PDB file of C-alpha atoms in Angstrom:
ATOM      1  CA  MET A   1     -21.247 -79.965 100.974  1.00 58.00           C
ATOM      2  CA  ARG A   2     -19.913 -78.100  98.280  1.00 71.00           C
ATOM      3  CA  ILE A   3     -19.262 -79.555  94.673  1.00 74.00           C
ATOM      4  CA  THR A   4     -16.001 -78.378  92.955  1.00 80.00           C
ATOM      5  CA  LYS A   5     -15.384 -78.269  89.381  1.00 80.00           C
ATOM      6  CA  LYS A   6     -12.733 -81.026  89.922  1.00 78.00           C
ATOM      7  CA  LYS A   7     -15.226 -83.516  91.530  1.00 80.00           C
ATOM      8  CA  LEU A   8     -17.955 -82.584  88.764  1.00 80.00           C
ATOM      9  CA  LEU A   9     -15.364 -83.604  86.130  1.00 80.00           C
ATOM     10  CA  LYS A  10     -14.187 -86.624  87.919  1.00 81.00           C
ATOM     11  CA  TRP A  11     -17.828 -87.683  88.297  1.00 84.00           C
ATOM     12  CA  GLY A  12     -18.565 -87.228  84.738  1.00 83.00           C
ATOM     13  CA  SER A  13     -15.321 -88.939  83.560  1.00 80.00           C
ATOM     14  CA  ASN A  14     -16.370 -91.986  85.629  1.00 82.00           C
ATOM     15  CA  LEU A  15     -19.744 -92.053  84.223  1.00 85.00           C
ATOM     16  CA  ILE A  16     -18.615 -91.889  80.709  1.00 82.00           C
ATOM     17  CA  SER A  17     -16.073 -94.852  81.443  1.00 77.00           C
ATOM     18  CA  PHE A  18     -18.817 -96.808  82.968  1.00 81.00           C
ATOM     19  CA  VAL A  19     -21.065 -96.315  79.874  1.00 81.00           C
ATOM     20  CA  LEU A  20     -18.355 -96.844  77.560  1.00 74.00           C
ATOM     21  CA  PHE A  21     -17.175-100.159  79.320  1.00 76.00           C
ATOM     22  CA  PHE A  22     -20.940-101.401  79.812  1.00 78.00           C
ATOM     23  CA  GLY A  23     -21.530-100.768  76.209  1.00 72.00           C
ATOM     24  CA  LEU A  24     -18.463-102.649  75.045  1.00 72.00           C
ATOM     25  CA  VAL A  25     -19.131-105.440  77.272  1.00 76.00           C
ATOM     26  CA  ALA A  26     -22.780-105.851  76.114  1.00 73.00           C
ATOM     27  CA  MET A  27     -21.951-105.570  72.512  1.00 69.00           C
ATOM     28  CA  ALA A  28     -19.170-108.078  72.689  1.00 70.00           C
ATOM     29  CA  THR A  29     -21.370-110.415  74.604  1.00 71.00           C
ATOM     30  CA  ILE A  30     -24.015-110.143  71.860  1.00 67.00           C
ATOM     31  CA  VAL A  31     -21.569-110.740  69.045  1.00 66.00           C
ATOM     32  CA  ILE A  32     -19.668-113.639  70.918  1.00 69.00           C
ATOM     33  CA  THR A  33     -22.917-115.468  71.959  1.00 65.00           C
ATOM     34  CA  THR A  34     -24.260-114.892  68.292  1.00 63.00           C
ATOM     35  CA  LYS A  35     -21.330-116.504  66.855  1.00 63.00           C
ATOM     36  CA  ALA A  36     -21.246-119.252  69.470  1.00 64.00           C
ATOM     37  CA  SER A  37     -24.810-120.401  69.080  1.00 59.00           C
ATOM     38  CA  GLY A  38     -24.703-120.126  65.352  1.00 62.00           C
ATOM     39  CA  GLY A  39     -26.770-117.115  64.730  1.00 62.00           C
ATOM     40  CA  GLU A  40     -28.910-116.003  67.788  1.00 65.00           C
ATOM     41  CA  PRO A  41     -27.546-114.435  71.141  1.00 67.00           C
ATOM     42  CA  GLU A  42     -28.619-116.485  74.094  1.00 68.00           C
ATOM     43  CA  LEU A  43     -28.502-115.550  77.787  1.00 70.00           C
ATOM     44  CA  PHE A  44     -30.012-117.585  80.561  1.00 74.00           C
ATOM     45  CA  GLY A  45     -31.844-119.718  78.469  1.00 74.00           C
ATOM     46  CA  TYR A  46     -33.621-116.930  76.583  1.00 82.00           C
ATOM     47  CA  GLN A  47     -32.770-116.180  72.763  1.00 82.00           C
ATOM     48  CA  PHE A  48     -32.740-112.574  71.857  1.00 82.00           C
ATOM     49  CA  LYS A  49     -34.267-112.022  68.226  1.00 86.00           C
ATOM     50  CA  THR A  50     -34.197-108.763  66.280  1.00 84.00           C
ATOM     51  CA  VAL A  51     -37.632-107.755  64.923  1.00 89.00           C
ATOM     52  CA  LEU A  52     -37.346-106.498  61.319  1.00 86.00           C
ATOM     53  CA  SER A  53     -40.919-105.795  60.385  1.00 88.00           C
ATOM     54  CA  GLY A  54     -43.629-103.664  61.804  1.00 88.00           C
ATOM     55  CA  SER A  55     -46.278-106.616  61.901  1.00 90.00           C
ATOM     56  CA  MET A  56     -46.568-106.793  65.542  1.00 90.00           C
ATOM     57  CA  GLU A  57     -46.512-103.077  66.227  1.00 87.00           C
ATOM     58  CA  PRO A  58     -47.427-101.212  68.498  1.00 89.00           C
ATOM     59  CA  ASP A  59     -46.500-103.857  71.074  1.00 89.00           C
ATOM     60  CA  ILE A  60     -43.141-104.774  69.354  1.00 89.00           C
ATOM     61  CA  GLN A  61     -41.643-102.122  67.389  1.00 89.00           C
ATOM     62  CA  THR A  62     -39.555-102.394  64.376  1.00 90.00           C
ATOM     63  CA  GLY A  63     -35.933-102.683  65.153  1.00 88.00           C
ATOM     64  CA  SER A  64     -36.533-103.951  68.624  1.00 89.00           C
ATOM     65  CA  VAL A  65     -34.758-106.836  70.467  1.00 86.00           C
ATOM     66  CA  ILE A  66     -37.086-109.428  71.926  1.00 89.00           C
ATOM     67  CA  ALA A  67     -36.490-112.183  74.382  1.00 89.00           C
ATOM     68  CA  VAL A  68     -37.997-115.623  73.614  1.00 92.00           C
ATOM     69  CA  GLU A  69     -37.908-118.672  75.633  1.00 89.00           C
ATOM     70  CA  THR A  70     -36.799-121.652  73.567  1.00 86.00           C
ATOM     71  CA  GLY A  71     -37.961-125.318  74.410  1.00 81.00           C
ATOM     72  CA  GLY A  72     -40.705-127.031  76.142  1.00 84.00           C
ATOM     73  CA  ASP A  73     -44.004-128.602  74.509  1.00 87.00           C
ATOM     74  CA  THR A  74     -44.786-126.800  71.344  1.00 87.00           C
ATOM     75  CA  THR A  75     -48.195-127.955  71.523  1.00 89.00           C
ATOM     76  CA  ARG A  76     -49.201-126.050  74.627  1.00 93.00           C
ATOM     77  CA  PHE A  77     -49.767-122.673  72.925  1.00 93.00           C
ATOM     78  CA  GLN A  78     -53.321-121.097  73.123  1.00 92.00           C
ATOM     79  CA  GLU A  79     -54.975-118.265  71.487  1.00 94.00           C
ATOM     80  CA  GLY A  80     -53.481-114.974  72.566  1.00 94.00           C
ATOM     81  CA  ASP A  81     -49.775-116.246  72.779  1.00 94.00           C
ATOM     82  CA  VAL A  82     -47.113-114.821  70.716  1.00 94.00           C
ATOM     83  CA  ILE A  83     -44.859-117.394  69.250  1.00 94.00           C
ATOM     84  CA  THR A  84     -41.724-117.442  67.167  1.00 92.00           C
ATOM     85  CA  PHE A  85     -41.772-119.934  64.339  1.00 93.00           C
ATOM     86  CA  MET A  86     -39.953-121.062  61.208  1.00 90.00           C
ATOM     87  CA  GLU A  87     -41.579-120.403  58.017  1.00 88.00           C
ATOM     88  CA  GLU A  88     -41.307-122.779  54.887  1.00 82.00           C
ATOM     89  CA  ASP A  89     -38.485-120.578  53.472  1.00 81.00           C
ATOM     90  CA  SER A  90     -36.437-120.665  56.843  1.00 82.00           C
ATOM     91  CA  LYS A  91     -37.541-117.283  57.836  1.00 87.00           C
ATOM     92  CA  LEU A  92     -38.286-116.606  61.450  1.00 88.00           C
ATOM     93  CA  VAL A  93     -41.557-115.080  62.291  1.00 91.00           C
ATOM     94  CA  THR A  94     -43.047-113.676  65.609  1.00 92.00           C
ATOM     95  CA  HIS A  95     -46.844-113.517  65.488  1.00 95.00           C
ATOM     96  CA  ARG A  96     -49.953-113.841  67.851  1.00 95.00           C
ATOM     97  CA  VAL A  97     -51.815-117.198  67.788  1.00 95.00           C
ATOM     98  CA  THR A  98     -55.440-116.572  66.652  1.00 95.00           C
ATOM     99  CA  GLU A  99     -56.705-119.990  66.729  1.00 94.00           C
ATOM    100  CA  VAL A 100     -55.597-123.624  67.602  1.00 93.00           C
ATOM    101  CA  LEU A 101     -56.215-126.154  64.820  1.00 92.00           C
ATOM    102  CA  ASN A 102     -56.215-129.845  65.564  1.00 90.00           C
ATOM    103  CA  ASN A 103     -56.881-132.205  62.809  1.00 85.00           C
ATOM    104  CA  GLY A 104     -56.290-135.436  64.743  1.00 84.00           C
ATOM    105  CA  GLU A 105     -52.859-136.149  63.530  1.00 87.00           C
ATOM    106  CA  HIS A 106     -51.255-132.291  64.060  1.00 89.00           C
ATOM    107  CA  ILE A 107     -51.566-129.330  66.305  1.00 92.00           C
ATOM    108  CA  MET A 108     -51.446-126.425  63.948  1.00 92.00           C
ATOM    109  CA  TYR A 109     -51.684-122.689  64.931  1.00 95.00           C
ATOM    110  CA  GLN A 110     -53.449-119.942  62.854  1.00 94.00           C
ATOM    111  CA  THR A 111     -51.327-116.725  63.431  1.00 94.00           C
ATOM    112  CA  LYS A 112     -51.398-113.047  62.750  1.00 94.00           C
ATOM    113  CA  GLY A 113     -49.385-110.220  63.032  1.00 93.00           C
ATOM    114  CA  ASP A 114     -51.124-107.593  65.479  1.00 91.00           C
ATOM    115  CA  ASN A 115     -50.594-104.894  62.751  1.00 92.00           C
ATOM    116  CA  ASN A 116     -51.436-106.792  59.897  1.00 93.00           C
ATOM    117  CA  ASN A 117     -55.208-106.844  58.307  1.00 93.00           C
ATOM    118  CA  ALA A 118     -55.430-110.457  57.697  1.00 92.00           C
ATOM    119  CA  ALA A 119     -54.184-113.643  59.358  1.00 91.00           C
ATOM    120  CA  ASP A 120     -51.281-115.559  57.976  1.00 91.00           C
ATOM    121  CA  VAL A 121     -51.903-117.503  54.934  1.00 90.00           C
ATOM    122  CA  ASN A 122     -50.570-120.987  56.100  1.00 90.00           C
ATOM    123  CA  PRO A 123     -51.093-122.323  59.524  1.00 92.00           C
ATOM    124  CA  VAL A 124     -48.137-123.070  61.703  1.00 92.00           C
ATOM    125  CA  PHE A 125     -47.295-126.729  62.461  1.00 92.00           C
ATOM    126  CA  ALA A 126     -46.348-127.061  66.366  1.00 92.00           C
ATOM    127  CA  GLU A 127     -43.018-128.593  65.261  1.00 92.00           C
ATOM    128  CA  ASN A 128     -42.008-125.359  63.546  1.00 91.00           C
ATOM    129  CA  VAL A 129     -42.520-123.328  66.764  1.00 93.00           C
ATOM    130  CA  ILE A 130     -39.113-122.368  67.914  1.00 90.00           C
ATOM    131  CA  ALA A 131     -39.948-119.991  70.835  1.00 91.00           C
ATOM    132  CA  GLU A 132     -42.603-118.187  72.873  1.00 92.00           C
ATOM    133  CA  TYR A 133     -42.314-114.327  73.336  1.00 93.00           C
ATOM    134  CA  THR A 134     -41.709-113.496  76.955  1.00 92.00           C
ATOM    135  CA  GLY A 135     -42.849-109.871  76.702  1.00 89.00           C
ATOM    136  CA  PHE A 136     -39.526-108.552  77.134  1.00 90.00           C
ATOM    137  CA  THR A 137     -38.588-105.999  74.480  1.00 88.00           C
ATOM    138  CA  ILE A 138     -35.940-103.345  73.994  1.00 85.00           C
ATOM    139  CA  PRO A 139     -36.935-100.815  71.211  1.00 88.00           C
ATOM    140  CA  TYR A 140     -34.390 -99.550  68.520  1.00 83.00           C
ATOM    141  CA  LEU A 141     -31.611-101.923  69.842  1.00 79.00           C
ATOM    142  CA  GLY A 142     -32.021-104.377  67.215  1.00 79.00           C
ATOM    143  CA  TYR A 143     -30.783-101.964  64.538  1.00 81.00           C
ATOM    144  CA  LEU A 144     -27.500-101.626  66.520  1.00 75.00           C
ATOM    145  CA  VAL A 145     -27.324-105.525  66.883  1.00 72.00           C
ATOM    146  CA  SER A 146     -27.856-106.063  63.108  1.00 75.00           C
ATOM    147  CA  PHE A 147     -25.223-103.667  62.367  1.00 75.00           C
ATOM    148  CA  ALA A 148     -22.776-105.042  65.018  1.00 70.00           C
ATOM    149  CA  GLN A 149     -23.184-108.417  63.317  1.00 69.00           C
ATOM    150  CA  THR A 150     -21.708-107.241  60.068  1.00 74.00           C
ATOM    151  CA  GLN A 151     -18.130-107.048  59.227  1.00 74.00           C
ATOM    152  CA  ASN A 152     -18.121-103.083  59.442  1.00 76.00           C
ATOM    153  CA  GLY A 153     -20.084-103.253  62.548  1.00 71.00           C
ATOM    154  CA  ALA A 154     -17.811-105.790  64.303  1.00 66.00           C
ATOM    155  CA  PHE A 155     -14.943-103.470  63.506  1.00 72.00           C
ATOM    156  CA  LEU A 156     -16.684-100.430  65.086  1.00 69.00           C
ATOM    157  CA  LEU A 157     -16.846-102.607  68.298  1.00 67.00           C
ATOM    158  CA  LEU A 158     -13.280-101.886  68.587  1.00 73.00           C
ATOM    159  CA  ILE A 159     -13.924 -98.062  68.917  1.00 74.00           C
ATOM    160  CA  PRO A 160     -15.147 -98.156  72.553  1.00 71.00           C
ATOM    161  CA  GLY A 161     -12.215-100.569  73.568  1.00 72.00           C
ATOM    162  CA  VAL A 162      -9.625 -98.039  71.974  1.00 79.00           C
ATOM    163  CA  LEU A 163     -11.411 -95.119  73.785  1.00 77.00           C
ATOM    164  CA  LEU A 164     -11.411 -97.220  77.199  1.00 75.00           C
ATOM    165  CA  LEU A 165      -7.717 -97.979  76.415  1.00 81.00           C
ATOM    166  CA  GLY A 166      -6.998 -94.178  75.559  1.00 83.00           C
ATOM    167  CA  TYR A 167      -8.944 -93.045  78.660  1.00 80.00           C
ATOM    168  CA  ALA A 168      -7.017 -95.647  80.938  1.00 81.00           C
ATOM    169  CA  VAL A 169      -3.611 -94.321  79.693  1.00 87.00           C
ATOM    170  CA  ILE A 170      -4.508 -90.600  80.368  1.00 87.00           C
ATOM    171  CA  THR A 171      -5.906 -91.484  84.083  1.00 84.00           C
ATOM    172  CA  ILE A 172      -2.610 -93.610  84.488  1.00 88.00           C
ATOM    173  CA  TRP A 173      -0.563 -90.549  83.265  1.00 89.00           C
ATOM    174  CA  GLN A 174      -2.492 -87.985  85.288  1.00 87.00           C
ATOM    175  CA  GLY A 175      -2.107 -90.234  88.467  1.00 84.00           C
ATOM    176  CA  LEU A 176       1.666 -90.577  87.989  1.00 88.00           C
ATOM    177  CA  ARG A 177       1.681 -86.863  87.566  1.00 89.00           C
ATOM    178  CA  GLU A 178      -0.256 -86.173  90.546  1.00 87.00           C
ATOM    179  CA  LEU A 179       1.945 -88.734  92.456  1.00 87.00           C
ATOM    180  CA  GLU A 180       5.042 -87.054  91.184  1.00 87.00           C
ATOM    181  CA  ARG A 181       3.888 -83.662  92.423  1.00 86.00           C
ATOM    182  CA  HIS A 182       2.915 -84.826  95.754  1.00 82.00           C
ATOM    183  CA  GLN A 183       6.309 -86.393  96.384  1.00 85.00           C
ATOM    184  CA  LYS A 184       8.066 -83.246  95.195  1.00 83.00           C
ATOM    185  CA  ALA A 185       5.965 -81.289  97.511  1.00 80.00           C
ATOM    186  CA  LEU A 186       6.759 -83.546 100.413  1.00 79.00           C
ATOM    187  CA  HIS A 187      10.433 -83.529  99.511  1.00 77.00           C
ATOM    188  CA  ASP A 188      10.383 -79.566  99.083  1.00 75.00           C
ATOM    189  CA  ASN A 189       8.584 -79.470 102.616  1.00 73.00           C
ATOM    190  CA  LYS A 190      11.211 -81.762 104.226  1.00 71.00           C
ATOM    191  CA  GLU A 191      14.099 -79.746 102.775  1.00 68.00           C
ATOM    192  CA  ASP A 192      12.437 -76.380 104.296  1.00 65.00           C
ATOM    193  CA  LYS A 193      12.158 -78.122 107.529  1.00 67.00           C
ATOM    194  CA  GLN A 194      15.838 -79.092 107.743  1.00 67.00           C
ATOM    195  CA  ILE A 195      16.782 -75.677 106.402  1.00 67.00           C
ATOM    196  CA  ALA A 196      14.916 -74.126 109.292  1.00 61.00           C
ATOM    197  CA  THR A 197      16.333 -76.190 111.992  1.00 60.00           C
TER     198      THR A 197
END
């Protein structure tokens, strides 16, 4: 089977279209679910958080997007679990549980970032735990997500859409031109046969 230049160009064109379309849909989904949920994108019961610090490296790289599972009993966590919790200043942090503390009234967790030298200063009350890290991470996507959530980033989401629209117009125009050539060839062939008879 011989691959012609035309087939190779068509295959490349289809691949670029798929990547652009998938990228557009993915980014639009992230932005829409972020706006709908009031801040964090959610899909199939998992929230996606952007990691902005290197405290959990090397397991979770700075700029990664991680999947966390919300809900459930927040007193269930054990040493070694990675949890996302709300600090007193309403900042979300994802760190590893190093010790479970029970003072009789409250369950608290001593936490530490894997890349930090010391444990976090304040233990985390179980009520402040938002979610548990699932182990799913996509490195560097967080930079793109953070940018897409800005006004300039949302505007730049239009670029793949415009490119896809332009590509669709060109493809339709080429298809119509090809159809026109084919019909002209059929018409010319029909006239040649009529002249011959």
